[in-house]
Amino acid sequence: MNDKPFNPLDKKNLGLSVADALLEQKAHQLKDVLKFDGAGVYAIYYAGNFPLYKRISAKNKNRKFDWPIYVGKAVPAGARKGGFGLDEQPGNVLFKRLQEHLASIEDAENLDAKDFFCRYLAVDDIWIPLGESLLIEKFSPLWNKVVDGFGNHDPGSGRHNQQNSPWDILHPGRAWAAKLKDNKKSRAKIAEEIEAFLDRH
């Protein structure tokens, strides 16, 4: 028994309530999400046949959706510029973020958008970062923990001297990523890291 009395207002418990509320949401095909307003958190699930992701896919097929491949957040514009973004009108930032991810998947030469599903939840702005952190801690999504770069944006003109990401090595197709320098990590090494990660989970 835990000696510490349960405090429903403890920030971790409040954050967990955000995570639990997300997991209670209906899963949608990523390509079928209709426009909506709000900022918040989301989880993306893979249920296709990409060989390296078979074990993840098995957890999500038949609409089980037990293991997200990626978890993220979309915050109001003020928060992205270093402020808190509290009480700002978020517009449709969460919908836009999901659409950006859909575009990345559609650009990839070896992924099919029909294999991706998502849950999303508009959340009061102050709880968004904590909710995202607890979801990542709970599920250890592969694209958050091992295969970096899915959520990257085009760095813009004159800033293409940085390396492309492991995600772009595995899933080539984003035009802007092809302009970046080659990553020092090989596809074989990334595949090895994925297998080791999946063996631990």
PDB file of C-alpha atoms in Angstrom:
ATOM      1  CA  MET A   1       0.000   0.000   0.000  1.00  0.00           C
ATOM      2  CA  ASN A   2       1.246   3.467  -0.854  1.00  0.00           C
ATOM      3  CA  ASP A   3       1.911   5.466   2.336  1.00  0.00           C
ATOM      4  CA  LYS A   4       1.200   8.719   0.548  1.00  0.00           C
ATOM      5  CA  PRO A   5      -2.517   9.611   0.542  1.00  0.00           C
ATOM      6  CA  PHE A   6      -4.086   9.939  -2.900  1.00  0.00           C
ATOM      7  CA  ASN A   7      -4.377  13.537  -4.005  1.00  0.00           C
ATOM      8  CA  PRO A   8      -6.719  13.952  -6.983  1.00  0.00           C
ATOM      9  CA  LEU A   9      -5.343  17.442  -7.534  1.00  0.00           C
ATOM     10  CA  ASP A  10      -1.721  16.311  -7.740  1.00  0.00           C
ATOM     11  CA  LYS A  11      -0.436  17.508 -11.109  1.00  0.00           C
ATOM     12  CA  LYS A  12       0.507  13.972 -12.156  1.00  0.00           C
ATOM     13  CA  ASN A  13      -2.984  12.702 -11.400  1.00  0.00           C
ATOM     14  CA  LEU A  14      -4.484  15.620 -13.282  1.00  0.00           C
ATOM     15  CA  GLY A  15      -2.225  14.869 -16.225  1.00  0.00           C
ATOM     16  CA  LEU A  16      -3.202  11.209 -16.129  1.00  0.00           C
ATOM     17  CA  SER A  17      -6.840  12.214 -16.341  1.00  0.00           C
ATOM     18  CA  VAL A  18      -6.002  13.963 -19.637  1.00  0.00           C
ATOM     19  CA  ALA A  19      -4.249  10.833 -20.904  1.00  0.00           C
ATOM     20  CA  ASP A  20      -7.146   8.607 -19.841  1.00  0.00           C
ATOM     21  CA  ALA A  21      -9.656  10.919 -21.515  1.00  0.00           C
ATOM     22  CA  LEU A  22      -7.716  10.673 -24.789  1.00  0.00           C
ATOM     23  CA  LEU A  23      -7.718   6.886 -24.673  1.00  0.00           C
ATOM     24  CA  GLU A  24     -11.492   6.906 -24.246  1.00  0.00           C
ATOM     25  CA  GLN A  25     -11.914   8.743 -27.557  1.00  0.00           C
ATOM     26  CA  LYS A  26     -13.014   6.885 -30.670  1.00  0.00           C
ATOM     27  CA  ALA A  27     -10.211   6.054 -33.098  1.00  0.00           C
ATOM     28  CA  HIS A  28     -10.551   7.483 -36.620  1.00  0.00           C
ATOM     29  CA  GLN A  29      -8.674   6.798 -39.817  1.00  0.00           C
ATOM     30  CA  LEU A  30      -6.156   9.620 -39.989  1.00  0.00           C
ATOM     31  CA  LYS A  31      -7.182  10.514 -43.532  1.00  0.00           C
ATOM     32  CA  ASP A  32     -10.847  10.828 -42.539  1.00  0.00           C
ATOM     33  CA  VAL A  33     -10.551  13.336 -39.680  1.00  0.00           C
ATOM     34  CA  LEU A  34     -12.922  16.232 -40.299  1.00  0.00           C
ATOM     35  CA  LYS A  35     -12.002  19.827 -39.531  1.00  0.00           C
ATOM     36  CA  PHE A  36     -12.486  20.878 -35.905  1.00  0.00           C
ATOM     37  CA  ASP A  37     -11.284  23.611 -33.563  1.00  0.00           C
ATOM     38  CA  GLY A  38      -9.041  23.259 -30.538  1.00  0.00           C
ATOM     39  CA  ALA A  39      -5.562  22.573 -29.219  1.00  0.00           C
ATOM     40  CA  GLY A  40      -4.672  19.360 -27.449  1.00  0.00           C
ATOM     41  CA  VAL A  41      -3.068  15.929 -27.614  1.00  0.00           C
ATOM     42  CA  TYR A  42      -3.269  13.002 -30.021  1.00  0.00           C
ATOM     43  CA  ALA A  43      -2.070   9.450 -30.547  1.00  0.00           C
ATOM     44  CA  ILE A  44      -1.388   7.913 -33.981  1.00  0.00           C
ATOM     45  CA  TYR A  45      -1.679   4.148 -34.508  1.00  0.00           C
ATOM     46  CA  TYR A  46      -0.220   1.971 -37.266  1.00  0.00           C
ATOM     47  CA  ALA A  47      -1.965  -1.186 -38.471  1.00  0.00           C
ATOM     48  CA  GLY A  48      -0.205  -1.970 -41.756  1.00  0.00           C
ATOM     49  CA  ASN A  49       2.417  -4.396 -43.057  1.00  0.00           C
ATOM     50  CA  PHE A  50       5.683  -2.450 -42.976  1.00  0.00           C
ATOM     51  CA  PRO A  51       8.060  -5.242 -41.879  1.00  0.00           C
ATOM     52  CA  LEU A  52       9.833  -3.372 -39.081  1.00  0.00           C
ATOM     53  CA  TYR A  53       6.517  -2.399 -37.513  1.00  0.00           C
ATOM     54  CA  LYS A  54       4.835  -5.819 -37.497  1.00  0.00           C
ATOM     55  CA  ARG A  55       4.837  -6.121 -33.720  1.00  0.00           C
ATOM     56  CA  ILE A  56       3.296  -2.692 -33.301  1.00  0.00           C
ATOM     57  CA  SER A  57       0.735  -3.361 -36.001  1.00  0.00           C
ATOM     58  CA  ALA A  58      -0.315  -6.596 -34.287  1.00  0.00           C
ATOM     59  CA  LYS A  59      -1.250  -4.561 -31.192  1.00  0.00           C
ATOM     60  CA  ASN A  60      -3.504  -2.297 -33.239  1.00  0.00           C
ATOM     61  CA  LYS A  61      -5.193  -4.570 -35.758  1.00  0.00           C
ATOM     62  CA  ASN A  62      -8.869  -5.460 -35.462  1.00  0.00           C
ATOM     63  CA  ARG A  63      -9.355  -1.982 -34.010  1.00  0.00           C
ATOM     64  CA  LYS A  64      -7.620  -2.828 -30.726  1.00  0.00           C
ATOM     65  CA  PHE A  65      -5.391   0.259 -30.829  1.00  0.00           C
ATOM     66  CA  ASP A  66      -3.212  -0.750 -27.881  1.00  0.00           C
ATOM     67  CA  TRP A  67       0.133   0.767 -28.917  1.00  0.00           C
ATOM     68  CA  PRO A  68       0.462   4.181 -30.593  1.00  0.00           C
ATOM     69  CA  ILE A  69       3.410   4.623 -32.894  1.00  0.00           C
ATOM     70  CA  TYR A  70       3.471   8.351 -32.166  1.00  0.00           C
ATOM     71  CA  VAL A  71       2.052  10.728 -29.572  1.00  0.00           C
ATOM     72  CA  GLY A  72       2.051  14.491 -29.948  1.00  0.00           C
ATOM     73  CA  LYS A  73       0.523  17.778 -29.038  1.00  0.00           C
ATOM     74  CA  ALA A  74      -0.669  20.923 -30.758  1.00  0.00           C
ATOM     75  CA  VAL A  75      -0.527  24.111 -28.713  1.00  0.00           C
ATOM     76  CA  PRO A  76      -1.829  27.637 -29.347  1.00  0.00           C
ATOM     77  CA  ALA A  77       0.467  29.941 -31.329  1.00  0.00           C
ATOM     78  CA  GLY A  78       1.571  31.884 -28.219  1.00  0.00           C
ATOM     79  CA  ALA A  79       2.903  28.736 -26.591  1.00  0.00           C
ATOM     80  CA  ARG A  80       4.968  27.841 -29.688  1.00  0.00           C
ATOM     81  CA  LYS A  81       6.670  31.259 -29.490  1.00  0.00           C
ATOM     82  CA  GLY A  82       7.896  30.690 -25.963  1.00  0.00           C
ATOM     83  CA  GLY A  83       4.904  31.974 -24.031  1.00  0.00           C
ATOM     84  CA  PHE A  84       2.321  29.924 -22.239  1.00  0.00           C
ATOM     85  CA  GLY A  85      -0.410  30.535 -24.758  1.00  0.00           C
ATOM     86  CA  LEU A  86      -2.906  30.476 -21.936  1.00  0.00           C
ATOM     87  CA  ASP A  87      -6.482  31.376 -22.825  1.00  0.00           C
ATOM     88  CA  GLU A  88      -5.546  32.143 -26.440  1.00  0.00           C
ATOM     89  CA  GLN A  89      -8.043  31.118 -29.061  1.00  0.00           C
ATOM     90  CA  PRO A  90      -6.304  28.064 -30.532  1.00  0.00           C
ATOM     91  CA  GLY A  91      -8.177  27.992 -33.826  1.00  0.00           C
ATOM     92  CA  ASN A  92      -7.841  24.581 -35.438  1.00  0.00           C
ATOM     93  CA  VAL A  93      -4.178  23.905 -34.510  1.00  0.00           C
ATOM     94  CA  LEU A  94      -4.837  20.306 -33.491  1.00  0.00           C
ATOM     95  CA  PHE A  95      -6.579  19.496 -36.772  1.00  0.00           C
ATOM     96  CA  LYS A  96      -3.782  21.225 -38.723  1.00  0.00           C
ATOM     97  CA  ARG A  97      -1.113  19.186 -36.915  1.00  0.00           C
ATOM     98  CA  LEU A  98      -2.878  15.946 -37.789  1.00  0.00           C
ATOM     99  CA  GLN A  99      -3.082  17.087 -41.413  1.00  0.00           C
ATOM    100  CA  GLU A 100       0.667  17.794 -41.428  1.00  0.00           C
ATOM    101  CA  HIS A 101       1.289  14.253 -40.227  1.00  0.00           C
ATOM    102  CA  LEU A 102      -1.055  12.871 -42.868  1.00  0.00           C
ATOM    103  CA  ALA A 103       0.878  14.779 -45.558  1.00  0.00           C
ATOM    104  CA  SER A 104       4.184  13.300 -44.312  1.00  0.00           C
ATOM    105  CA  ILE A 105       2.737   9.794 -44.452  1.00  0.00           C
ATOM    106  CA  GLU A 106       1.287  10.359 -47.920  1.00  0.00           C
ATOM    107  CA  ASP A 107       4.684  11.615 -49.127  1.00  0.00           C
ATOM    108  CA  ALA A 108       6.462   8.526 -47.813  1.00  0.00           C
ATOM    109  CA  GLU A 109       7.181   5.984 -50.543  1.00  0.00           C
ATOM    110  CA  ASN A 110       6.639   2.936 -48.338  1.00  0.00           C
ATOM    111  CA  LEU A 111       3.684   3.869 -46.120  1.00  0.00           C
ATOM    112  CA  ASP A 112      -0.028   3.883 -46.887  1.00  0.00           C
ATOM    113  CA  ALA A 113      -2.287   6.458 -45.223  1.00  0.00           C
ATOM    114  CA  LYS A 114      -5.112   3.930 -44.940  1.00  0.00           C
ATOM    115  CA  ASP A 115      -3.032   2.034 -42.355  1.00  0.00           C
ATOM    116  CA  PHE A 116      -2.988   4.940 -39.898  1.00  0.00           C
ATOM    117  CA  PHE A 117      -5.563   5.773 -37.234  1.00  0.00           C
ATOM    118  CA  CYS A 118      -5.670   8.396 -34.524  1.00  0.00           C
ATOM    119  CA  ARG A 119      -7.321   9.471 -31.334  1.00  0.00           C
ATOM    120  CA  TYR A 120      -7.343  13.157 -30.467  1.00  0.00           C
ATOM    121  CA  LEU A 121      -8.622  15.320 -27.639  1.00  0.00           C
ATOM    122  CA  ALA A 122      -8.977  19.084 -27.369  1.00  0.00           C
ATOM    123  CA  VAL A 123      -7.564  20.013 -23.971  1.00  0.00           C
ATOM    124  CA  ASP A 124      -7.454  23.134 -21.822  1.00  0.00           C
ATOM    125  CA  ASP A 125      -4.103  24.689 -22.777  1.00  0.00           C
ATOM    126  CA  ILE A 126      -2.306  24.403 -19.435  1.00  0.00           C
ATOM    127  CA  TRP A 127      -2.641  20.604 -19.384  1.00  0.00           C
ATOM    128  CA  ILE A 128      -1.437  19.875 -22.918  1.00  0.00           C
ATOM    129  CA  PRO A 129       2.349  19.453 -22.290  1.00  0.00           C
ATOM    130  CA  LEU A 130       1.840  17.333 -19.175  1.00  0.00           C
ATOM    131  CA  GLY A 131      -0.743  15.148 -20.895  1.00  0.00           C
ATOM    132  CA  GLU A 132       1.604  14.546 -23.839  1.00  0.00           C
ATOM    133  CA  SER A 133       4.553  13.718 -21.553  1.00  0.00           C
ATOM    134  CA  LEU A 134       2.553  11.177 -19.563  1.00  0.00           C
ATOM    135  CA  LEU A 135       1.249   9.510 -22.725  1.00  0.00           C
ATOM    136  CA  ILE A 136       4.791   9.150 -24.065  1.00  0.00           C
ATOM    137  CA  GLU A 137       5.921   7.763 -20.715  1.00  0.00           C
ATOM    138  CA  LYS A 138       3.011   5.306 -20.627  1.00  0.00           C
ATOM    139  CA  PHE A 139       3.323   3.947 -24.182  1.00  0.00           C
ATOM    140  CA  SER A 140       6.922   4.586 -25.326  1.00  0.00           C
ATOM    141  CA  PRO A 141       5.804   5.198 -28.941  1.00  0.00           C
ATOM    142  CA  LEU A 142       8.442   4.093 -31.458  1.00  0.00           C
ATOM    143  CA  TRP A 143       8.449   7.322 -33.434  1.00  0.00           C
ATOM    144  CA  ASN A 144       8.909   9.334 -30.226  1.00  0.00           C
ATOM    145  CA  LYS A 145      11.567   7.138 -28.667  1.00  0.00           C
ATOM    146  CA  VAL A 146      13.684   5.661 -31.477  1.00  0.00           C
ATOM    147  CA  VAL A 147      12.790   6.884 -34.968  1.00  0.00           C
ATOM    148  CA  ASP A 148      13.111  10.648 -34.624  1.00  0.00           C
ATOM    149  CA  GLY A 149      11.909  13.119 -37.209  1.00  0.00           C
ATOM    150  CA  PHE A 150       8.293  12.318 -38.051  1.00  0.00           C
ATOM    151  CA  GLY A 151       7.129  15.663 -36.634  1.00  0.00           C
ATOM    152  CA  ASN A 152       9.883  17.718 -38.267  1.00  0.00           C
ATOM    153  CA  HIS A 153       9.169  20.635 -40.574  1.00  0.00           C
ATOM    154  CA  ASP A 154      11.056  21.983 -43.556  1.00  0.00           C
ATOM    155  CA  PRO A 155      13.865  24.006 -41.918  1.00  0.00           C
ATOM    156  CA  GLY A 156      13.500  26.615 -44.641  1.00  0.00           C
ATOM    157  CA  SER A 157      15.691  28.217 -47.253  1.00  0.00           C
ATOM    158  CA  GLY A 158      19.367  28.471 -46.292  1.00  0.00           C
ATOM    159  CA  ARG A 159      19.026  25.974 -43.440  1.00  0.00           C
ATOM    160  CA  HIS A 160      19.318  22.740 -45.341  1.00  0.00           C
ATOM    161  CA  ASN A 161      22.817  21.988 -44.049  1.00  0.00           C
ATOM    162  CA  GLN A 162      21.454  19.862 -41.207  1.00  0.00           C
ATOM    163  CA  GLN A 163      21.126  16.076 -41.351  1.00  0.00           C
ATOM    164  CA  ASN A 164      17.945  14.380 -42.438  1.00  0.00           C
ATOM    165  CA  SER A 165      16.189  12.377 -39.751  1.00  0.00           C
ATOM    166  CA  PRO A 166      16.062   8.631 -39.087  1.00  0.00           C
ATOM    167  CA  TRP A 167      12.347   8.781 -39.994  1.00  0.00           C
ATOM    168  CA  ASP A 168      13.213  10.166 -43.432  1.00  0.00           C
ATOM    169  CA  ILE A 169      15.864   7.483 -43.936  1.00  0.00           C
ATOM    170  CA  LEU A 170      13.281   4.774 -43.267  1.00  0.00           C
ATOM    171  CA  HIS A 171      10.476   6.525 -45.132  1.00  0.00           C
ATOM    172  CA  PRO A 172      11.907   8.608 -47.985  1.00  0.00           C
ATOM    173  CA  GLY A 173       9.592  10.857 -49.923  1.00  0.00           C
ATOM    174  CA  ARG A 174       9.321  14.265 -48.242  1.00  0.00           C
ATOM    175  CA  ALA A 175      10.763  16.634 -50.856  1.00  0.00           C
ATOM    176  CA  TRP A 176      12.292  19.032 -48.343  1.00  0.00           C
ATOM    177  CA  ALA A 177      14.011  16.214 -46.443  1.00  0.00           C
ATOM    178  CA  ALA A 178      15.783  15.111 -49.646  1.00  0.00           C
ATOM    179  CA  LYS A 179      17.592  18.489 -49.638  1.00  0.00           C
ATOM    180  CA  LEU A 180      19.190  17.816 -46.233  1.00  0.00           C
ATOM    181  CA  LYS A 181      22.589  16.250 -45.614  1.00  0.00           C
ATOM    182  CA  ASP A 182      22.756  12.490 -45.228  1.00  0.00           C
ATOM    183  CA  ASN A 183      22.355  11.219 -41.702  1.00  0.00           C
ATOM    184  CA  LYS A 184      25.412   9.428 -40.329  1.00  0.00           C
ATOM    185  CA  LYS A 185      23.171   6.612 -39.141  1.00  0.00           C
ATOM    186  CA  SER A 186      22.446   3.933 -41.741  1.00  0.00           C
ATOM    187  CA  ARG A 187      19.085   2.341 -42.424  1.00  0.00           C
ATOM    188  CA  ALA A 188      20.489  -0.973 -41.171  1.00  0.00           C
ATOM    189  CA  LYS A 189      21.542   0.625 -37.882  1.00  0.00           C
ATOM    190  CA  ILE A 190      18.104   2.196 -37.409  1.00  0.00           C
ATOM    191  CA  ALA A 191      16.471  -1.164 -38.115  1.00  0.00           C
ATOM    192  CA  GLU A 192      18.737  -2.761 -35.532  1.00  0.00           C
ATOM    193  CA  GLU A 193      17.745  -0.134 -32.954  1.00  0.00           C
ATOM    194  CA  ILE A 194      14.059  -0.705 -33.693  1.00  0.00           C
ATOM    195  CA  GLU A 195      14.383  -4.463 -33.192  1.00  0.00           C
ATOM    196  CA  ALA A 196      16.260  -3.961 -29.921  1.00  0.00           C
ATOM    197  CA  PHE A 197      13.628  -1.486 -28.722  1.00  0.00           C
ATOM    198  CA  LEU A 198      10.752  -3.808 -29.606  1.00  0.00           C
ATOM    199  CA  ASP A 199      12.496  -6.703 -27.860  1.00  0.00           C
ATOM    200  CA  ARG A 200      12.437  -4.668 -24.642  1.00  0.00           C
ATOM    201  CA  HIS A 201       8.704  -3.944 -24.861  1.00  0.00           C
TER     202      HIS A 201
END
